[in-house]
Coordinates of C-alpha atoms and ligand atoms in Angstrom, one line a residue:
X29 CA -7.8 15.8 201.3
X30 CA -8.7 12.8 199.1
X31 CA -10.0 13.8 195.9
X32 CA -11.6 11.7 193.5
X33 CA -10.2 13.7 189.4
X34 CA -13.2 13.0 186.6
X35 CA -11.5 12.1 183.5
X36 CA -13.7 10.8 180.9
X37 CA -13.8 12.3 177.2
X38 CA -10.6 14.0 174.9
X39 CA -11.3 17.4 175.7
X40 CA -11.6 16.7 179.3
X41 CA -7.6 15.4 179.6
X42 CA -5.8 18.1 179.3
X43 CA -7.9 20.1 181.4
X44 CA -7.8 17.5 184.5
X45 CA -3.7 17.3 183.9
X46 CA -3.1 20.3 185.6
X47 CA -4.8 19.9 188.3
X48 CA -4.0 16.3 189.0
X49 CA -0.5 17.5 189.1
X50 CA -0.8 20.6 191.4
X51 CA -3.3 18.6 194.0
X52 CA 0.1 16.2 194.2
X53 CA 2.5 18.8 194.4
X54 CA -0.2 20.8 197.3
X55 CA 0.2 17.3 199.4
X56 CA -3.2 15.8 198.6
X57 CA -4.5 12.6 197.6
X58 CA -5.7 12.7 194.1
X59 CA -7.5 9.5 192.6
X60 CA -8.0 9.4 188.9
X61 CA -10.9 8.5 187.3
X62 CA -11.5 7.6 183.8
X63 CA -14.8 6.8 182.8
X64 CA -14.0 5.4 179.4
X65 CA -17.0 7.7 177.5
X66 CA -13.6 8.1 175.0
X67 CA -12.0 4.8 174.8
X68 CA -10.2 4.5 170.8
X69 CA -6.6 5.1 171.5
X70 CA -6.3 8.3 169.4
X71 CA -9.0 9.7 171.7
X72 CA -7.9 8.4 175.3
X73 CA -4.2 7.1 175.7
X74 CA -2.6 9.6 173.6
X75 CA -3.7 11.8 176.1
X76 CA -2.1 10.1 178.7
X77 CA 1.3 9.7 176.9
X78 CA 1.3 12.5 175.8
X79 CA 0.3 14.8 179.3
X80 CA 2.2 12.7 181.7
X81 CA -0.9 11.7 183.3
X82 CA -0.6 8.4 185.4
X83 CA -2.4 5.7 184.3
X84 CA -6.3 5.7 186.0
X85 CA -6.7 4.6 189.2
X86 CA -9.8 3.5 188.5
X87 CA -11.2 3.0 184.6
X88 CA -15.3 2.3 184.8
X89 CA -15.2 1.1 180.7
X90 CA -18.5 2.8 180.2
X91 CA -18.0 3.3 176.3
X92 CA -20.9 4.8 174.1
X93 CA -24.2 4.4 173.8
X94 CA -27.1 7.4 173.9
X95 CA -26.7 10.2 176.1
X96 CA -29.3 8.1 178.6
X97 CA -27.2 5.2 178.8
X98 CA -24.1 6.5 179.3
X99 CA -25.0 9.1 182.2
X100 CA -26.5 6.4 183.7
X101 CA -23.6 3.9 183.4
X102 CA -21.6 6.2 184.9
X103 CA -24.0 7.0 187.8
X104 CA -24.2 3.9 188.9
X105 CA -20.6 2.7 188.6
X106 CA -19.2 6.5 190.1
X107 CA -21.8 6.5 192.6
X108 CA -20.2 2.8 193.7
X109 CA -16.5 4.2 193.9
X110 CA -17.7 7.0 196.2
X111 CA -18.4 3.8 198.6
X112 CA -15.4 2.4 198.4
X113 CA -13.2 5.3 198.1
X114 CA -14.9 7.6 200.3
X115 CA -13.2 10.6 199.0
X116 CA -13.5 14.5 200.7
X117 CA -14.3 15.8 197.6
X118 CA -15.0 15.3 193.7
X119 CA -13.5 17.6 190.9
X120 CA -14.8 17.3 187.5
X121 CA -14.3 19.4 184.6
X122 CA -16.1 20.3 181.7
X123 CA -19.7 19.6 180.1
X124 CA -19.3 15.9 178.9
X125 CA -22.2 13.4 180.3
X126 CA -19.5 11.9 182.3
X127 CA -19.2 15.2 184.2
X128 CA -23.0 15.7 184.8
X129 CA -23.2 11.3 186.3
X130 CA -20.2 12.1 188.7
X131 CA -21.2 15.6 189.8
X132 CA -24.7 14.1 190.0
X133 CA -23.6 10.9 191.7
X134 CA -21.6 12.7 194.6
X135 CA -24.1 15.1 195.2
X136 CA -26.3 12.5 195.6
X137 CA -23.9 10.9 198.4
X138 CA -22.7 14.2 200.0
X139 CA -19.6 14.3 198.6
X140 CA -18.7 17.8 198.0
X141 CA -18.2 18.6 194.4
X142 CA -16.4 21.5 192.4
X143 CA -17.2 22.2 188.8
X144 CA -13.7 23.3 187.2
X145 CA -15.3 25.7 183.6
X146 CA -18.1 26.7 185.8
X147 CA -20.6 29.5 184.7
X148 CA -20.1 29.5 180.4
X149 CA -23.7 29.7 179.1
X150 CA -24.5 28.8 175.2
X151 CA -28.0 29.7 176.0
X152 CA -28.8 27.3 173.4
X153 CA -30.8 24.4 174.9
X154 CA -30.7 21.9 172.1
X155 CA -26.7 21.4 173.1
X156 CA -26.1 18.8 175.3
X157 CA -23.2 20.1 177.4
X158 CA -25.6 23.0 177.9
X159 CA -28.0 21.0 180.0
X160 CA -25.2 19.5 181.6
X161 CA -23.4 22.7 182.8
X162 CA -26.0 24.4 184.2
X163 CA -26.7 21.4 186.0
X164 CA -23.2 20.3 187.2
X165 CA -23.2 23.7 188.4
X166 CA -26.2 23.5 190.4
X167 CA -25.3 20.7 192.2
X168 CA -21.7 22.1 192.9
X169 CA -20.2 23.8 196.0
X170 CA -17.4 25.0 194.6
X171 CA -17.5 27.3 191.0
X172 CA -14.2 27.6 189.1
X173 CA -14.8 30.0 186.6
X174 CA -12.0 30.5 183.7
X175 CA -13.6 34.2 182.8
X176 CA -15.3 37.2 184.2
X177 CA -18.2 36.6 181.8
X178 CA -18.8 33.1 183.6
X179 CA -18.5 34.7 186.9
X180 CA -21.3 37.0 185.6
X181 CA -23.8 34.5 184.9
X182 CA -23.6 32.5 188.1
X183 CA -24.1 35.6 190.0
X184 CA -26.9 36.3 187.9
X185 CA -28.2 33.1 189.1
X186 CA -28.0 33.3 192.4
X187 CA -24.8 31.4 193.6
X188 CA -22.9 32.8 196.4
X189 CA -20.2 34.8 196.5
X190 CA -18.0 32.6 198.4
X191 CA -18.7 29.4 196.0
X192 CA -17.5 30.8 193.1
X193 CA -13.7 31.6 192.1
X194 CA -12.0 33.1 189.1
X195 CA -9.2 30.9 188.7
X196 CA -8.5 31.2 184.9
X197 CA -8.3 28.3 182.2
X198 CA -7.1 24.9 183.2
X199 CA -6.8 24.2 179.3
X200 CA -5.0 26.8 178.9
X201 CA -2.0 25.5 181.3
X202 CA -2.0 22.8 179.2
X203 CA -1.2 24.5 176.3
X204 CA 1.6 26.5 177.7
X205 CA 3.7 24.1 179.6
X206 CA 3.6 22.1 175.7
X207 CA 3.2 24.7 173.2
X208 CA 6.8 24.9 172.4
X209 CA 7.5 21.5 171.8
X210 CA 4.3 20.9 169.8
X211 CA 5.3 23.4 167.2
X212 CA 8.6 21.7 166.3
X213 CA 6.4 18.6 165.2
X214 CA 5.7 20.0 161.6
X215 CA 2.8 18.2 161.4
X216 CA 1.2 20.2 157.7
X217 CA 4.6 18.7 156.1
X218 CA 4.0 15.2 157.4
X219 CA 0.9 15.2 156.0
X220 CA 2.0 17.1 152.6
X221 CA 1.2 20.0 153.4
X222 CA 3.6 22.5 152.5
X223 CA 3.3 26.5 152.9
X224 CA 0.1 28.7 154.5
X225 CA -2.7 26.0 155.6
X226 CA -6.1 26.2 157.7
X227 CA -7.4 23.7 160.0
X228 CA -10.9 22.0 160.0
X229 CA -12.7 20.0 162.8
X230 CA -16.3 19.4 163.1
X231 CA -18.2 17.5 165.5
X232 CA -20.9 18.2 167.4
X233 CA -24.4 17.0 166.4
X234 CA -26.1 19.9 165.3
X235 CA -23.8 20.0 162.8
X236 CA -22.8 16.8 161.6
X237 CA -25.4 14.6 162.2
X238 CA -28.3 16.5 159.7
X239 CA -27.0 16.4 156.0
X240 CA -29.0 19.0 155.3
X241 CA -26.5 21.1 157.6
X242 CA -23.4 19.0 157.1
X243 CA -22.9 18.2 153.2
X244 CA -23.6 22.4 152.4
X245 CA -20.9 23.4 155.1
X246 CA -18.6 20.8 153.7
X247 CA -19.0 22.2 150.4
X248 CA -18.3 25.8 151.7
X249 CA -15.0 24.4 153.1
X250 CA -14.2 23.0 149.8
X251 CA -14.8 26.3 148.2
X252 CA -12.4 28.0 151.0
X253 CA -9.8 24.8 150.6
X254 CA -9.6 26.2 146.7
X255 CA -7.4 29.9 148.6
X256 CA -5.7 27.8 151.8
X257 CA -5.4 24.3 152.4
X258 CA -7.4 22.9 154.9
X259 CA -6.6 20.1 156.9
X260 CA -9.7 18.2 159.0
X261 CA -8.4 16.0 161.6
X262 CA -12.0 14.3 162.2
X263 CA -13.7 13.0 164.8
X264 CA -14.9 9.4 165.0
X265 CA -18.7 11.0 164.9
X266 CA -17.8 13.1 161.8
X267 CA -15.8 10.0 159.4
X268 CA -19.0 8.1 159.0
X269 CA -20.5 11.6 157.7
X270 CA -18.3 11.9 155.5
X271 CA -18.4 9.1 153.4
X272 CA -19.8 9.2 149.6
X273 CA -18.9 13.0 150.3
X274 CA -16.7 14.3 147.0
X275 CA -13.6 16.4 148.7
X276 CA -10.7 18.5 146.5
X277 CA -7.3 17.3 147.0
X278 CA -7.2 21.1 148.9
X279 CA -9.1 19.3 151.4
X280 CA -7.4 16.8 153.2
X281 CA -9.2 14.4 156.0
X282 CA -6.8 12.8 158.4
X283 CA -7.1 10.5 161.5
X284 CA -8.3 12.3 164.8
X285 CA -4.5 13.5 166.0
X286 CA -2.8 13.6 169.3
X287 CA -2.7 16.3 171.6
X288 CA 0.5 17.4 170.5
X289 CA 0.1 16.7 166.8
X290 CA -2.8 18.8 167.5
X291 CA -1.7 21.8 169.2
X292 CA 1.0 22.1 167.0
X293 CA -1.0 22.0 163.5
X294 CA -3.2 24.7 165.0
X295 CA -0.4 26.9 166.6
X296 CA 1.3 27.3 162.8
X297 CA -1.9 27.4 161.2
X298 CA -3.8 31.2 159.1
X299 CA -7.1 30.1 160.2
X300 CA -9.0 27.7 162.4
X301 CA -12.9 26.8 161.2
X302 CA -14.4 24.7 164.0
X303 CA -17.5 24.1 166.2
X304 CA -15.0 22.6 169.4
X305 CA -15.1 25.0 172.8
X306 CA -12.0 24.2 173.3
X307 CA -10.4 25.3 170.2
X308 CA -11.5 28.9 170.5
X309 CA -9.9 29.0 173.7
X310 CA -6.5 27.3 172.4
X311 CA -6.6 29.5 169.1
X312 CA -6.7 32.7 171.2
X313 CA -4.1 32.3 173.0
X314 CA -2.0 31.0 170.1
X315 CA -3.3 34.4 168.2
X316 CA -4.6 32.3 165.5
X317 CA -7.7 33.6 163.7
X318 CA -10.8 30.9 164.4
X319 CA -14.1 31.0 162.8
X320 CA -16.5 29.3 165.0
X321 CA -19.0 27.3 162.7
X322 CA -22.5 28.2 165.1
X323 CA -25.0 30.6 165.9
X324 CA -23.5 30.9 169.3
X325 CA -21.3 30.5 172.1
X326 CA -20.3 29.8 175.1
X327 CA -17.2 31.7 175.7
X328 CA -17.9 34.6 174.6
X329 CA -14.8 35.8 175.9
X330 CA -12.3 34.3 172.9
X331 CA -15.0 36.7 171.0
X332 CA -14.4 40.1 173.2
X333 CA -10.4 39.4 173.9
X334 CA -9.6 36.9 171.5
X335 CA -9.4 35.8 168.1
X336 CA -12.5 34.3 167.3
X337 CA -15.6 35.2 165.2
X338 CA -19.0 33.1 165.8
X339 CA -20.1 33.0 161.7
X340 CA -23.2 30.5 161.8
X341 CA -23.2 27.5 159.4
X342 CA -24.5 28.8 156.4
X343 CA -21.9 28.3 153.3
X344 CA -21.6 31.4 152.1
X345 CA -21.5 33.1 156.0
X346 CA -18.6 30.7 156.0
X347 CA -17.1 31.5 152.5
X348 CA -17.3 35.6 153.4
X349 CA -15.8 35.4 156.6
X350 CA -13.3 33.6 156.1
X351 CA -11.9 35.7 152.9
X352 CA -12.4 38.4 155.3
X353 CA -10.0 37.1 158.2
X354 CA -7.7 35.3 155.7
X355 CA -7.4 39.3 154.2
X356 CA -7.4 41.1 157.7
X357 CA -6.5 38.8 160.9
X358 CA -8.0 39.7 164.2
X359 CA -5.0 41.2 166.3
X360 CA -3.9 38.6 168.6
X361 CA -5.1 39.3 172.7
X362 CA -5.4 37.3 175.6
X363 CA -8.1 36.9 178.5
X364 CA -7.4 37.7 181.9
X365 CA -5.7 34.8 183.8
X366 CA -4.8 32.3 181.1
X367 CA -1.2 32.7 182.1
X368 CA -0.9 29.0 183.0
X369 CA -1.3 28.9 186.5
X370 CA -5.1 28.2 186.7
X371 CA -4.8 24.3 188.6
X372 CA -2.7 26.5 190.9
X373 CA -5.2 29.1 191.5
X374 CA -7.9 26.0 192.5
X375 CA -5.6 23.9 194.6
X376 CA -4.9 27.4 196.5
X377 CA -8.9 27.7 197.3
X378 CA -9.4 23.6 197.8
X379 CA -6.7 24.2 200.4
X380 CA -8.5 26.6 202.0
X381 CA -11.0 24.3 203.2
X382 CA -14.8 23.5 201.6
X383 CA -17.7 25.9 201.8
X384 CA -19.9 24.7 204.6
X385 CA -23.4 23.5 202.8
X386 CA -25.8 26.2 203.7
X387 CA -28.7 24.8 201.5
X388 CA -31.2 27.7 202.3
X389 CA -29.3 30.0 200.6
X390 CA -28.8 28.3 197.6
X391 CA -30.6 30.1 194.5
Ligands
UD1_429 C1 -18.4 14.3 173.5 C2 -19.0 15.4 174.3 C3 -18.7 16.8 173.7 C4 -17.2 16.9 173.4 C5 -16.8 15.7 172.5 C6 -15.3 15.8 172.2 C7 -21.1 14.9 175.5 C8 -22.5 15.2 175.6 N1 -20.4 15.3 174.4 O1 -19.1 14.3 172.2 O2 -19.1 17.8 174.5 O3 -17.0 18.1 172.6 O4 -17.0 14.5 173.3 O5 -14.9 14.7 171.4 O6 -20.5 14.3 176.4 N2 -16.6 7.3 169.5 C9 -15.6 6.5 169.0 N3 -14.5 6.4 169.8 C10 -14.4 7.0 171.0 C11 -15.4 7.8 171.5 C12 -16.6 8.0 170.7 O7 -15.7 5.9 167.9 O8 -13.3 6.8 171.7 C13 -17.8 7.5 168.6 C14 -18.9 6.5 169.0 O9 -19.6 6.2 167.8 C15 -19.8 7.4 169.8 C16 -19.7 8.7 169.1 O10 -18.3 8.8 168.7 O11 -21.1 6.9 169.8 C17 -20.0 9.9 170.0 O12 -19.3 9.8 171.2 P1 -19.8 10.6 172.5 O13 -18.8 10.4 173.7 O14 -21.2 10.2 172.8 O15 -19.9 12.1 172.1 P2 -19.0 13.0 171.3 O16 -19.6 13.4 170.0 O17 -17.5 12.5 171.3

């Protein structure tokens, strides 16, 4: 089978990587797409270096722009490729807009399309991957869900049976086949660091984009900076935030890091403070305590069998719980099926052959 891999945004890499690699090894034809959404080197190439991911076949440059103009950039240009690749199917992962335009786009051409992190649900409408998951979903054929809970939800919506798989956590193989090597980088000492540390990272709008929000959640993380040193690898969204903004020296702000910088500085860290998916999922597994800085979540799961606690963004919700987990840490557990064999588990049902379209049935 020819299949056309979305790769657009960081947190969308590592999860592609896998699979990439296992459609190779399973004797398909796997064309790499990147649609440039994350371009800066210490977002994108790293990545690549880093993963062992070929370069793209294909890079579409899209860049930023509002959430309009870059789903649409990418509509047009994917929706192009599809002509001239003519693939049998399109895998795309995640909740970015570059997932949403691609799913979108082959939909639109009958391409078949499976959503790899089908099914998680914030519930929360003013989140932008929300829209975009239910909706990549919808106009999927095949569901790869990484937990039961997401396998729940896309029952409850009416999906069939036969569309929807419980593969386990694409990210998750990442992390595994480079956890070990990632903890030897010591990155808290290269950064001066020494002894019991936390790690920061903030991002997404809701949070960082209202001061009113931002600048009293910063301040909370001072406070907690004062008992463990924090260290806040932060996104290109979050720097221009933080300008003018007072920090301790407890408080340290570095560059966005590499994937393996990355993974390793959260592996050895006491506690993880964030508002990234992703990084609930990685800190479970790793049995590192995480604080998740909003009123809810999607993956509920690193909540029920993990290590993380959703605590809201008011300071002194932050302040609390994190004395509390710093005093008492959750005791480490692990979902179902994150045992690094996920991209496997998809290429297995790919394999299998596509789900006929049966559009009357569809919920
Ligand atoms: C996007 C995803 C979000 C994901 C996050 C991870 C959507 C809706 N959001 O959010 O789900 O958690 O990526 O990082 O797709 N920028 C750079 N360099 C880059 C990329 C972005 O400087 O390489 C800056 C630009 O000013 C850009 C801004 O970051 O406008 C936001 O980038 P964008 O891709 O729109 O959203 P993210 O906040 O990164």
């Amino acid at each position: 089978m020819r299949v056309m891999c979305v790769a657009a945004a960081r947190p969308n890499f590592m999860k592609i990587a896998p699979i990439v690699a296992a459609l190779d090894a399973g004797g398909h034809e796997s064309i790499l797409v990147h649609t440039g959404q994350h371009y800066d080197p210490a977002m994108s190439d790293v990545f690549f270096d880093e993963l062992g991911l070929r370069a793209p076949d294909h890079h579409l440059g899209v860049g930023s722009g509002t959430h309009g103009e870059v789903t649409a950039r990418v509509l047009v240009a994917f929706e192009q490729l599809l002509v001239d690749e003519s693939p049998d199917l399109t895998v795309v992962v995640g909740d970015v807009n570059s997932t949403l335009a691609c799913a979108l786009a082959s939909a639109k051409a009958g391409v078949p399309v499976a959503h790899v992190e089908a099914g998680l649900r914030s519930r929360d409408w003013a989140m932008p991957e929300e829209v975009n998951r239910v909706v990549v979903d919808r106009v999927s054929d095949l569901l790869f869900a990484s937990s039961a809970d997401a396998v729940v939800n896309l029952k409850d919506e009416g999906y069939r049976p036969d569309q929807v798989h419980l593969v386990g956590n694409v990210m998750i193989d990442t992390l595994r086949s480079n956890v070990e090597r990632a903890r030897e980088r010591d990155v808290a000492a290269r950064l001066g660091i020494e002894g019991r540390y936390g790690v920061v990272t903030l991002h997404r709008p809701s949070n960082v984009d209202d001061p009113d929000v931002f600048e009293p959640m910063i301040g909370a993380l001072s406070e907690i900076s004062a008992d463990v040193p924090l260290i806040f690898p932060a996104h290109p969204r979050t720097v221009g935030r933080l300008a003018g903004l007072e920090l301790p020296s407890t408080f340290v702000v570095v560059e966005p890091l590499g994937y393996l910088d990355m993974v390793g500085l959260l592996a050895n860290a006491a506690i993880v403070l964030t508002d990234s998916g992703g990084i609930q999922e990685e800190t479970s597994v790793l049995g590192v305590p995480c604080l998740t800085l909003r009123d809810n979540t999607e993956r509920p799961i690193t909540v029920d069998e993990g290590t993380n606690r959703v605590v809201g963004t008011r300071p002194e919700d932050i302040v609390l719980n994190a004395k509390l987990t710093l005093a008492e840490p959750p005791i480490p557990r692990c979902p179902a099926l994150w045992d690094g064999r996920a991209a496997q588990r998809i290429v297995e049902v790919i394999s299998a052959g596509l789900p006929t379209k049966r559009p009357t049935e569809l919920p």
